[in-house]
Amino acid sequence: MKLSDKLYDEFENELAKSELQRAMLLVGVFTVGILVMTLNYFILDDSVIRFYGGDSAYFFGMGWVLIFVLYEVLMVWLIKKFTSRGKKISTRFKVVQTTIEITYMGLLILYLVDIKNIYQFIDSPIQFIYFFFIILSILHLDYRLSLLAGALAAFQFGGIIYYAYNLAGIPIRYMPSLPENGFYLRCVMYLFAAAMAAFVAEEVKRRLRSSLEFKFQKSEIEIHLGQQVSREILATLTQEGGKPKRLHATVLALDIRGFTKFAEGRSPDEILDFQNKFFGPVLEIINQHRGVVNQILGDGVMATFGAPSPNPLHADMAFQASLAIIKKVKELSTSGVIPETKVGMGIHSGEVITGNIGNESRKQYSISGKAVIIAFRVEQLNKDFGSQLLITEEVRRSVVLGNISTQSMGPVSLKGLENQVEVHKVS
């Protein structure tokens, strides 16, 4: 799947979440409204209830709101159904939903004014509910729907005012708080509110898209870097900035015996095929034992255990990984996956230094120190001792050998080092 496809799917998923939040918010708010209306019925003075048309009009309004709540519950169910099936919430669906919501409340006001002749409702706080719908239209994340909500609110409320003043006629017994033009000004305010909501919706949508683009680009970079650099090193670079630190760790140096001779007379494709078949399982074993691959050479690998992430069992992990590698290489050779292949490995535990090396234009995360040098020098001794695995005394003291036997090769001199190192051959 392309990055653009992933981004589109995630963006549509976020839009669906926003639609669901909007519908659930409407359910919650209007449910609270019903509870408040019920409580008010027992608290309000009878004169107030009579002013708004008496008990019948009061309970009619409550029933109207209850039906609206049930409608929004249906919307919540539909949106969840769409998203569970991976379907997009279409713009047509949102247009119909917005039109029904705005018109439903407009019909309530018209019914109370025209049928019930309760003109007080054109002055009542109920007309401010249009602002509520306009504000919530932001969650559609589509400026067109915010403008639609404002236009519907202005048109419907303006139509009700025109009908009340010019067609039905305002009863003499009722004195409106505003002249006719004053009510039309409220319609203009609906349009202004819709314009602001449209701006906010588009801005939120733009920032959401930018945030998702950044998220996916970062994810793609991490995936590609993760193929070049281990997850532990990548985490250290992002969290600690690659600052130098000293750790006690175990270094494993591995060499493929006779690789130069093997490569002679073979095509680059054949060599690459062998390397992939060999290194794939080997790297997997190192990862399984919480090791970190620092370098993959043409004929070898350097891995550390306990760096850059501390691990008190680093020596044992490295030892067990080396045994598993020997076993795996033998299986690959026996089964014919790769030609007959032998490896040589050296393992040493000691202090290492981790961190970035280089300048501002080019840096490389590196693990260095005397322990690294000793591990590679010990690995080279396999040729002299006819072995596949050599460990130092520091490693032997730290691991659980079990039924694995070792043979001391005595203190040996290593190139470039003054002090001798005691080495053990693992049988």
Short mmCIF file of C-alpha atoms in Angstrom, two decimals:
data_model
loop_
_atom_site.label_atom_id
_atom_site.label_comp_id
_atom_site.label_asym_id
_atom_site.label_seq_id
_atom_site.Cartn_x
_atom_site.Cartn_y
_atom_site.Cartn_z
CA MET A 1 0.00 0.00 0.00
CA LYS A 2 1.36 3.41 -0.99
CA LEU A 3 1.94 6.16 1.56
CA SER A 4 -0.83 8.21 -0.07
CA ASP A 5 -3.25 5.29 0.27
CA LYS A 6 -2.37 4.80 3.94
CA LEU A 7 -2.75 8.53 4.55
CA TYR A 8 -6.14 8.58 2.82
CA ASP A 9 -7.40 5.63 4.85
CA GLU A 10 -6.19 7.10 8.13
CA PHE A 11 -7.65 10.51 7.25
CA GLU A 12 -11.03 8.99 6.46
CA ASN A 13 -10.85 7.06 9.71
CA GLU A 14 -10.27 10.30 11.63
CA LEU A 15 -13.20 11.94 9.83
CA ALA A 16 -15.42 9.02 10.82
CA LYS A 17 -14.29 9.36 14.43
CA SER A 18 -15.18 13.04 14.32
CA GLU A 19 -18.64 12.23 12.95
CA LEU A 20 -19.17 9.67 15.69
CA GLN A 21 -18.09 12.12 18.39
CA ARG A 22 -20.47 14.71 17.01
CA ALA A 23 -23.46 12.35 17.01
CA MET A 24 -22.65 11.07 20.50
CA LEU A 25 -22.30 14.64 21.76
CA LEU A 26 -25.75 15.48 20.40
CA VAL A 27 -27.21 12.41 22.11
CA GLY A 28 -25.60 13.40 25.40
CA VAL A 29 -26.54 17.07 25.30
CA PHE A 30 -30.16 16.57 24.31
CA THR A 31 -30.57 13.74 26.82
CA VAL A 32 -29.41 16.15 29.50
CA GLY A 33 -31.86 18.67 28.01
CA ILE A 34 -34.76 16.25 28.52
CA LEU A 35 -33.71 15.67 32.13
CA VAL A 36 -33.49 19.41 32.75
CA MET A 37 -36.91 19.98 31.17
CA THR A 38 -38.36 17.23 33.37
CA LEU A 39 -36.81 18.74 36.49
CA ASN A 40 -37.93 22.23 35.52
CA TYR A 41 -41.51 21.06 35.19
CA PHE A 42 -41.58 20.34 38.91
CA ILE A 43 -39.62 23.46 39.88
CA LEU A 44 -40.96 26.20 37.59
CA ASP A 45 -43.87 28.34 38.61
CA ASP A 46 -47.15 27.43 36.89
CA SER A 47 -47.33 30.90 35.39
CA VAL A 48 -44.10 30.27 33.47
CA ILE A 49 -45.44 27.01 32.04
CA ARG A 50 -48.69 28.71 31.09
CA PHE A 51 -46.71 31.49 29.41
CA TYR A 52 -45.15 28.87 27.13
CA GLY A 53 -48.45 27.22 26.23
CA GLY A 54 -49.22 25.08 29.27
CA ASP A 55 -48.61 21.42 29.97
CA SER A 56 -49.52 20.15 26.51
CA ALA A 57 -47.01 22.39 24.73
CA TYR A 58 -44.36 21.66 27.35
CA PHE A 59 -44.65 17.88 27.02
CA PHE A 60 -44.96 18.16 23.25
CA GLY A 61 -41.58 19.90 23.20
CA MET A 62 -40.09 17.20 25.41
CA GLY A 63 -41.44 14.48 23.12
CA TRP A 64 -40.06 16.30 20.10
CA VAL A 65 -36.61 16.42 21.69
CA LEU A 66 -36.85 12.75 22.69
CA ILE A 67 -37.52 11.76 19.07
CA PHE A 68 -34.46 13.80 18.07
CA VAL A 69 -32.34 11.92 20.62
CA LEU A 70 -33.54 8.60 19.20
CA TYR A 71 -32.67 9.84 15.71
CA GLU A 72 -29.12 10.67 16.82
CA VAL A 73 -28.82 7.26 18.49
CA LEU A 74 -29.67 5.80 15.08
CA MET A 75 -26.93 7.96 13.53
CA VAL A 76 -24.41 6.67 16.07
CA TRP A 77 -25.36 3.11 15.15
CA LEU A 78 -25.11 3.80 11.41
CA ILE A 79 -21.72 5.50 11.70
CA LYS A 80 -20.35 2.62 13.77
CA LYS A 81 -21.74 0.17 11.21
CA PHE A 82 -20.12 2.05 8.33
CA THR A 83 -16.73 2.26 10.06
CA SER A 84 -16.77 -1.40 11.13
CA ARG A 85 -17.21 -2.35 7.46
CA GLY A 86 -14.49 0.03 6.36
CA LYS A 87 -16.93 2.29 4.52
CA LYS A 88 -16.44 6.00 4.09
CA ILE A 89 -18.93 8.46 5.61
CA SER A 90 -20.02 10.19 2.41
CA THR A 91 -20.60 13.91 2.01
CA ARG A 92 -24.17 13.17 0.87
CA PHE A 93 -24.83 11.41 4.18
CA LYS A 94 -23.51 14.44 6.08
CA VAL A 95 -25.60 16.86 3.99
CA VAL A 96 -28.76 14.87 4.66
CA GLN A 97 -27.90 14.62 8.35
CA THR A 98 -27.26 18.38 8.66
CA THR A 99 -30.44 19.25 6.78
CA ILE A 100 -32.58 16.95 8.94
CA GLU A 101 -31.11 18.26 12.21
CA ILE A 102 -31.55 21.94 11.37
CA THR A 103 -34.96 21.48 9.77
CA TYR A 104 -36.23 19.32 12.63
CA MET A 105 -35.72 22.14 15.11
CA GLY A 106 -37.13 24.67 12.66
CA LEU A 107 -40.29 22.60 12.31
CA LEU A 108 -40.64 22.52 16.10
CA ILE A 109 -40.56 26.32 16.32
CA LEU A 110 -42.92 26.65 13.34
CA TYR A 111 -45.38 24.18 14.88
CA LEU A 112 -45.40 26.00 18.22
CA VAL A 113 -45.84 29.38 16.52
CA ASP A 114 -48.33 28.42 13.79
CA ILE A 115 -50.38 25.54 15.18
CA LYS A 116 -50.16 26.30 18.88
CA ASN A 117 -50.05 30.09 18.38
CA ILE A 118 -47.33 30.34 21.01
CA TYR A 119 -45.43 33.27 19.53
CA GLN A 120 -43.32 33.51 22.65
CA PHE A 121 -41.03 30.85 21.16
CA ILE A 122 -39.62 33.23 18.55
CA ASP A 123 -38.26 35.19 21.51
CA SER A 124 -37.36 32.19 23.66
CA PRO A 125 -33.84 30.77 24.12
CA ILE A 126 -34.83 27.85 21.84
CA GLN A 127 -33.75 29.86 18.79
CA PHE A 128 -30.17 29.84 20.12
CA ILE A 129 -30.08 26.10 19.46
CA TYR A 130 -29.20 26.99 15.88
CA PHE A 131 -25.85 28.29 17.13
CA PHE A 132 -25.30 24.95 18.83
CA PHE A 133 -25.73 23.08 15.54
CA ILE A 134 -23.54 25.56 13.69
CA ILE A 135 -20.74 25.13 16.23
CA LEU A 136 -21.00 21.35 16.12
CA SER A 137 -20.84 21.43 12.32
CA ILE A 138 -17.11 22.06 12.79
CA LEU A 139 -16.77 18.36 13.63
CA HIS A 140 -17.82 17.53 10.07
CA LEU A 141 -14.42 18.98 9.12
CA ASP A 142 -15.97 20.33 5.93
CA TYR A 143 -16.44 24.07 5.54
CA ARG A 144 -19.30 23.51 3.10
CA LEU A 145 -21.37 21.76 5.75
CA SER A 146 -20.78 24.59 8.23
CA LEU A 147 -21.97 27.09 5.63
CA LEU A 148 -24.94 24.84 4.86
CA ALA A 149 -25.88 24.70 8.55
CA GLY A 150 -25.73 28.49 8.82
CA ALA A 151 -27.69 29.04 5.61
CA LEU A 152 -30.42 26.60 6.66
CA ALA A 153 -30.67 28.17 10.11
CA ALA A 154 -30.87 31.70 8.68
CA PHE A 155 -33.36 30.75 5.96
CA GLN A 156 -35.64 28.77 8.26
CA PHE A 157 -35.66 31.21 11.15
CA GLY A 158 -36.05 34.12 8.75
CA GLY A 159 -38.98 32.31 7.11
CA ILE A 160 -40.63 31.74 10.49
CA ILE A 161 -40.25 35.44 11.39
CA TYR A 162 -41.64 36.54 8.03
CA TYR A 163 -44.56 34.15 8.40
CA ALA A 164 -45.29 35.30 11.95
CA TYR A 165 -45.18 39.03 11.15
CA ASN A 166 -46.61 39.16 7.63
CA LEU A 167 -48.80 36.11 7.04
CA ALA A 168 -50.09 34.86 10.37
CA GLY A 169 -49.95 38.19 12.16
CA ILE A 170 -48.63 38.78 15.66
CA PRO A 171 -51.48 38.64 18.20
CA ILE A 172 -52.24 41.89 19.99
CA ARG A 173 -51.88 40.11 23.34
CA TYR A 174 -48.22 39.38 22.60
CA MET A 175 -45.58 42.08 22.38
CA PRO A 176 -42.30 40.82 20.78
CA SER A 177 -39.03 41.94 22.32
CA LEU A 178 -37.72 43.07 18.92
CA PRO A 179 -39.16 44.57 15.76
CA GLU A 180 -39.22 42.38 12.68
CA ASN A 181 -35.87 43.68 11.39
CA GLY A 182 -34.27 42.85 14.73
CA PHE A 183 -35.08 39.18 14.25
CA TYR A 184 -33.63 39.22 10.74
CA LEU A 185 -30.41 40.51 12.28
CA ARG A 186 -30.24 37.22 14.17
CA CYS A 187 -30.32 35.46 10.81
CA VAL A 188 -27.30 37.49 9.77
CA MET A 189 -25.58 36.40 12.99
CA TYR A 190 -26.24 32.78 12.05
CA LEU A 191 -24.48 33.39 8.75
CA PHE A 192 -21.52 35.06 10.46
CA ALA A 193 -21.28 32.18 12.93
CA ALA A 194 -21.38 29.71 10.03
CA ALA A 195 -18.57 31.54 8.25
CA MET A 196 -16.40 31.39 11.37
CA ALA A 197 -17.27 27.72 11.91
CA ALA A 198 -16.35 27.02 8.28
CA PHE A 199 -12.97 28.69 8.77
CA VAL A 200 -12.28 26.71 11.95
CA ALA A 201 -13.41 23.43 10.33
CA GLU A 202 -11.12 23.92 7.36
CA GLU A 203 -8.21 24.94 9.59
CA VAL A 204 -8.65 21.89 11.82
CA LYS A 205 -8.93 19.68 8.75
CA ARG A 206 -5.75 21.15 7.27
CA ARG A 207 -3.82 20.69 10.50
CA LEU A 208 -5.14 17.15 10.89
CA ARG A 209 -3.97 16.30 7.39
CA SER A 210 -0.56 17.87 8.04
CA SER A 211 -0.25 15.98 11.31
CA LEU A 212 -1.09 12.68 9.62
CA GLU A 213 1.33 13.39 6.77
CA PHE A 214 4.09 14.07 9.29
CA LYS A 215 3.16 10.93 11.24
CA PHE A 216 3.30 8.71 8.16
CA GLN A 217 6.47 10.29 6.81
CA LYS A 218 8.12 9.75 10.19
CA SER A 219 6.84 6.18 10.23
CA GLU A 220 8.23 5.52 6.75
CA ILE A 221 11.59 7.00 7.73
CA GLU A 222 11.69 4.85 10.87
CA ILE A 223 10.84 1.76 8.83
CA HIS A 224 13.63 2.44 6.33
CA LEU A 225 16.09 3.39 9.06
CA GLY A 226 15.02 0.33 11.02
CA GLN A 227 16.19 -1.80 8.11
CA GLN A 228 19.58 -0.10 8.22
CA VAL A 229 19.85 0.51 11.97
CA SER A 230 18.52 -1.62 14.83
CA ARG A 231 15.42 -0.48 16.72
CA GLU A 232 17.47 -0.04 19.90
CA ILE A 233 19.96 2.27 18.21
CA LEU A 234 17.16 4.19 16.50
CA ALA A 235 15.41 4.65 19.86
CA THR A 236 18.66 5.82 21.44
CA LEU A 237 19.23 8.33 18.65
CA THR A 238 15.72 9.77 18.87
CA GLN A 239 15.43 9.79 22.67
CA GLU A 240 18.98 10.55 23.78
CA GLY A 241 20.42 12.19 20.69
CA GLY A 242 23.27 9.68 20.47
CA LYS A 243 25.12 11.18 23.45
CA PRO A 244 28.21 9.18 24.48
CA LYS A 245 27.85 6.82 27.43
CA ARG A 246 29.80 3.97 28.98
CA LEU A 247 28.21 0.56 29.45
CA HIS A 248 29.32 -2.91 30.47
CA ALA A 249 28.37 -5.10 27.53
CA THR A 250 29.31 -8.20 25.57
CA VAL A 251 30.60 -8.04 22.01
CA LEU A 252 30.19 -10.88 19.51
CA ALA A 253 32.38 -10.91 16.42
CA LEU A 254 31.47 -13.40 13.67
CA ASP A 255 33.35 -14.32 10.53
CA ILE A 256 32.33 -16.62 7.65
CA ARG A 257 35.18 -19.01 7.05
CA GLY A 258 36.45 -19.25 3.47
CA PHE A 259 34.17 -16.51 2.17
CA THR A 260 36.82 -15.00 -0.10
CA LYS A 261 37.44 -18.35 -1.77
CA PHE A 262 33.68 -18.91 -2.06
CA ALA A 263 33.17 -15.54 -3.73
CA GLU A 264 35.80 -16.22 -6.40
CA GLY A 265 34.21 -17.23 -9.67
CA ARG A 266 30.66 -16.45 -8.53
CA SER A 267 28.46 -13.70 -9.85
CA PRO A 268 27.37 -10.78 -7.62
CA ASP A 269 23.81 -12.15 -7.65
CA GLU A 270 24.99 -15.53 -6.37
CA ILE A 271 27.04 -13.89 -3.63
CA LEU A 272 24.14 -11.68 -2.59
CA ASP A 273 21.79 -14.65 -2.55
CA PHE A 274 24.14 -16.53 -0.22
CA GLN A 275 24.54 -13.53 2.06
CA ASN A 276 20.78 -13.07 2.37
CA LYS A 277 20.21 -16.75 3.13
CA PHE A 278 23.01 -16.74 5.69
CA PHE A 279 22.56 -13.39 7.41
CA GLY A 280 18.76 -13.55 7.55
CA PRO A 281 18.58 -16.40 10.11
CA VAL A 282 21.73 -15.22 11.92
CA LEU A 283 20.38 -11.71 12.47
CA GLU A 284 17.06 -13.15 13.61
CA ILE A 285 18.84 -15.22 16.26
CA ILE A 286 20.74 -12.16 17.48
CA ASN A 287 17.50 -10.20 17.73
CA GLN A 288 15.78 -13.02 19.60
CA HIS A 289 18.55 -12.89 22.21
CA ARG A 290 18.18 -9.11 22.62
CA GLY A 291 21.36 -8.42 20.72
CA VAL A 292 21.99 -5.39 18.53
CA VAL A 293 23.66 -5.74 15.14
CA ASN A 294 26.17 -2.92 14.80
CA GLN A 295 27.84 -3.89 11.55
CA ILE A 296 27.18 -6.30 8.72
CA LEU A 297 30.35 -6.86 6.76
CA GLY A 298 30.62 -8.85 3.58
CA ASP A 299 31.85 -11.88 5.47
CA GLY A 300 30.93 -11.13 9.07
CA VAL A 301 28.85 -9.49 11.74
CA MET A 302 29.49 -7.44 14.85
CA ALA A 303 26.78 -7.55 17.50
CA THR A 304 26.55 -6.22 21.04
CA PHE A 305 24.48 -7.40 23.97
CA GLY A 306 23.75 -4.92 26.74
CA ALA A 307 24.37 -1.84 24.60
CA PRO A 308 22.91 0.61 23.84
CA SER A 309 20.17 -0.75 26.15
CA PRO A 310 21.54 -2.14 29.45
CA ASN A 311 20.94 -5.84 30.08
CA PRO A 312 22.33 -7.63 33.15
CA LEU A 313 22.27 -10.95 31.26
CA HIS A 314 24.22 -9.63 28.27
CA ALA A 315 27.02 -12.22 28.47
CA ASP A 316 24.67 -15.18 28.73
CA MET A 317 22.51 -13.81 25.90
CA ALA A 318 25.54 -13.49 23.63
CA PHE A 319 26.74 -16.99 24.54
CA GLN A 320 23.36 -18.60 23.88
CA ALA A 321 23.05 -16.67 20.60
CA SER A 322 26.42 -17.96 19.42
CA LEU A 323 25.44 -21.57 20.14
CA ALA A 324 22.16 -21.08 18.26
CA ILE A 325 24.04 -19.57 15.30
CA ILE A 326 26.37 -22.57 15.04
CA LYS A 327 23.39 -24.92 15.12
CA LYS A 328 21.47 -22.88 12.53
CA VAL A 329 24.38 -22.61 10.10
CA LYS A 330 24.82 -26.38 10.32
CA GLU A 331 21.12 -26.89 9.54
CA LEU A 332 21.30 -24.52 6.56
CA SER A 333 24.36 -26.32 5.21
CA THR A 334 22.93 -29.81 5.73
CA SER A 335 19.60 -28.93 4.08
CA GLY A 336 21.34 -27.40 1.07
CA VAL A 337 19.99 -23.89 1.60
CA ILE A 338 23.59 -22.66 1.57
CA PRO A 339 26.84 -24.41 0.60
CA GLU A 340 28.87 -26.10 3.34
CA THR A 341 29.75 -23.20 5.62
CA LYS A 342 31.69 -22.77 8.85
CA VAL A 343 31.85 -19.74 11.08
CA GLY A 344 34.29 -18.38 13.62
CA MET A 345 33.08 -16.35 16.58
CA GLY A 346 34.77 -14.51 19.42
CA ILE A 347 32.93 -13.18 22.48
CA HIS A 348 34.24 -10.80 25.13
CA SER A 349 32.62 -8.79 27.93
CA GLY A 350 33.89 -5.40 29.02
CA GLU A 351 33.32 -1.68 28.99
CA VAL A 352 32.22 -0.10 25.72
CA ILE A 353 31.51 3.46 24.69
CA THR A 354 28.37 4.17 22.68
CA GLY A 355 27.47 7.37 20.84
CA ASN A 356 27.70 9.39 17.66
CA ILE A 357 31.03 9.83 15.92
CA GLY A 358 31.52 12.50 13.27
CA ASN A 359 30.66 16.13 12.65
CA GLU A 360 27.46 18.11 12.12
CA SER A 361 27.24 17.14 8.45
CA ARG A 362 27.78 13.41 8.91
CA LYS A 363 27.49 11.29 12.02
CA GLN A 364 27.45 7.57 12.65
CA TYR A 365 26.32 5.80 15.78
CA SER A 366 29.17 3.60 16.93
CA ILE A 367 30.07 1.19 19.72
CA SER A 368 33.78 1.16 20.43
CA GLY A 369 36.28 0.40 23.13
CA LYS A 370 38.83 -2.18 24.15
CA ALA A 371 36.13 -4.85 24.46
CA VAL A 372 35.36 -4.56 20.74
CA ILE A 373 39.02 -4.94 19.79
CA ILE A 374 39.45 -7.99 22.04
CA ALA A 375 36.34 -9.69 20.61
CA PHE A 376 37.66 -9.36 17.04
CA ARG A 377 41.17 -10.47 18.03
CA VAL A 378 39.74 -13.52 19.81
CA GLU A 379 37.61 -14.40 16.79
CA GLN A 380 40.74 -14.48 14.62
CA LEU A 381 42.24 -17.12 16.95
CA ASN A 382 39.64 -19.66 15.77
CA LYS A 383 41.84 -20.33 12.75
CA ASP A 384 44.76 -21.22 15.01
CA PHE A 385 42.74 -23.41 17.36
CA GLY A 386 40.52 -25.04 14.71
CA SER A 387 37.41 -23.91 16.55
CA GLN A 388 34.15 -22.11 15.77
CA LEU A 389 33.60 -20.37 19.10
CA LEU A 390 36.03 -18.80 21.54
CA ILE A 391 35.09 -16.89 24.68
CA THR A 392 37.20 -14.95 27.14
CA GLU A 393 37.47 -15.63 30.86
CA GLU A 394 35.19 -12.62 31.53
CA VAL A 395 32.44 -14.28 29.51
CA ARG A 396 32.97 -17.77 30.95
CA ARG A 397 32.57 -16.46 34.51
CA SER A 398 29.27 -14.74 33.60
CA VAL A 399 27.43 -17.49 31.73
CA VAL A 400 25.61 -20.66 32.67
CA LEU A 401 27.41 -23.39 30.74
CA GLY A 402 25.03 -26.23 31.54
CA ASN A 403 26.15 -29.30 29.60
CA ILE A 404 28.39 -27.21 27.35
CA SER A 405 32.06 -27.98 27.92
CA THR A 406 34.90 -25.52 27.51
CA GLN A 407 38.64 -25.94 27.21
CA SER A 408 41.06 -23.32 28.43
CA MET A 409 43.54 -22.31 25.76
CA GLY A 410 45.54 -20.42 28.37
CA PRO A 411 46.48 -16.77 28.37
CA VAL A 412 47.22 -15.67 24.82
CA SER A 413 48.76 -12.56 23.39
CA LEU A 414 46.56 -10.48 21.14
CA LYS A 415 47.83 -8.15 18.46
CA GLY A 416 47.99 -4.55 19.65
CA LEU A 417 47.37 -5.37 23.33
CA GLU A 418 50.00 -5.44 26.07
CA ASN A 419 48.26 -7.80 28.48
CA GLN A 420 47.44 -11.38 27.66
CA VAL A 421 43.83 -12.56 27.59
CA GLU A 422 42.67 -15.95 28.83
CA VAL A 423 40.64 -17.68 26.13
CA HIS A 424 38.35 -20.71 26.30
CA LYS A 425 37.36 -22.97 23.43
CA VAL A 426 33.72 -24.01 23.41
CA SER A 427 33.16 -27.59 22.30
#
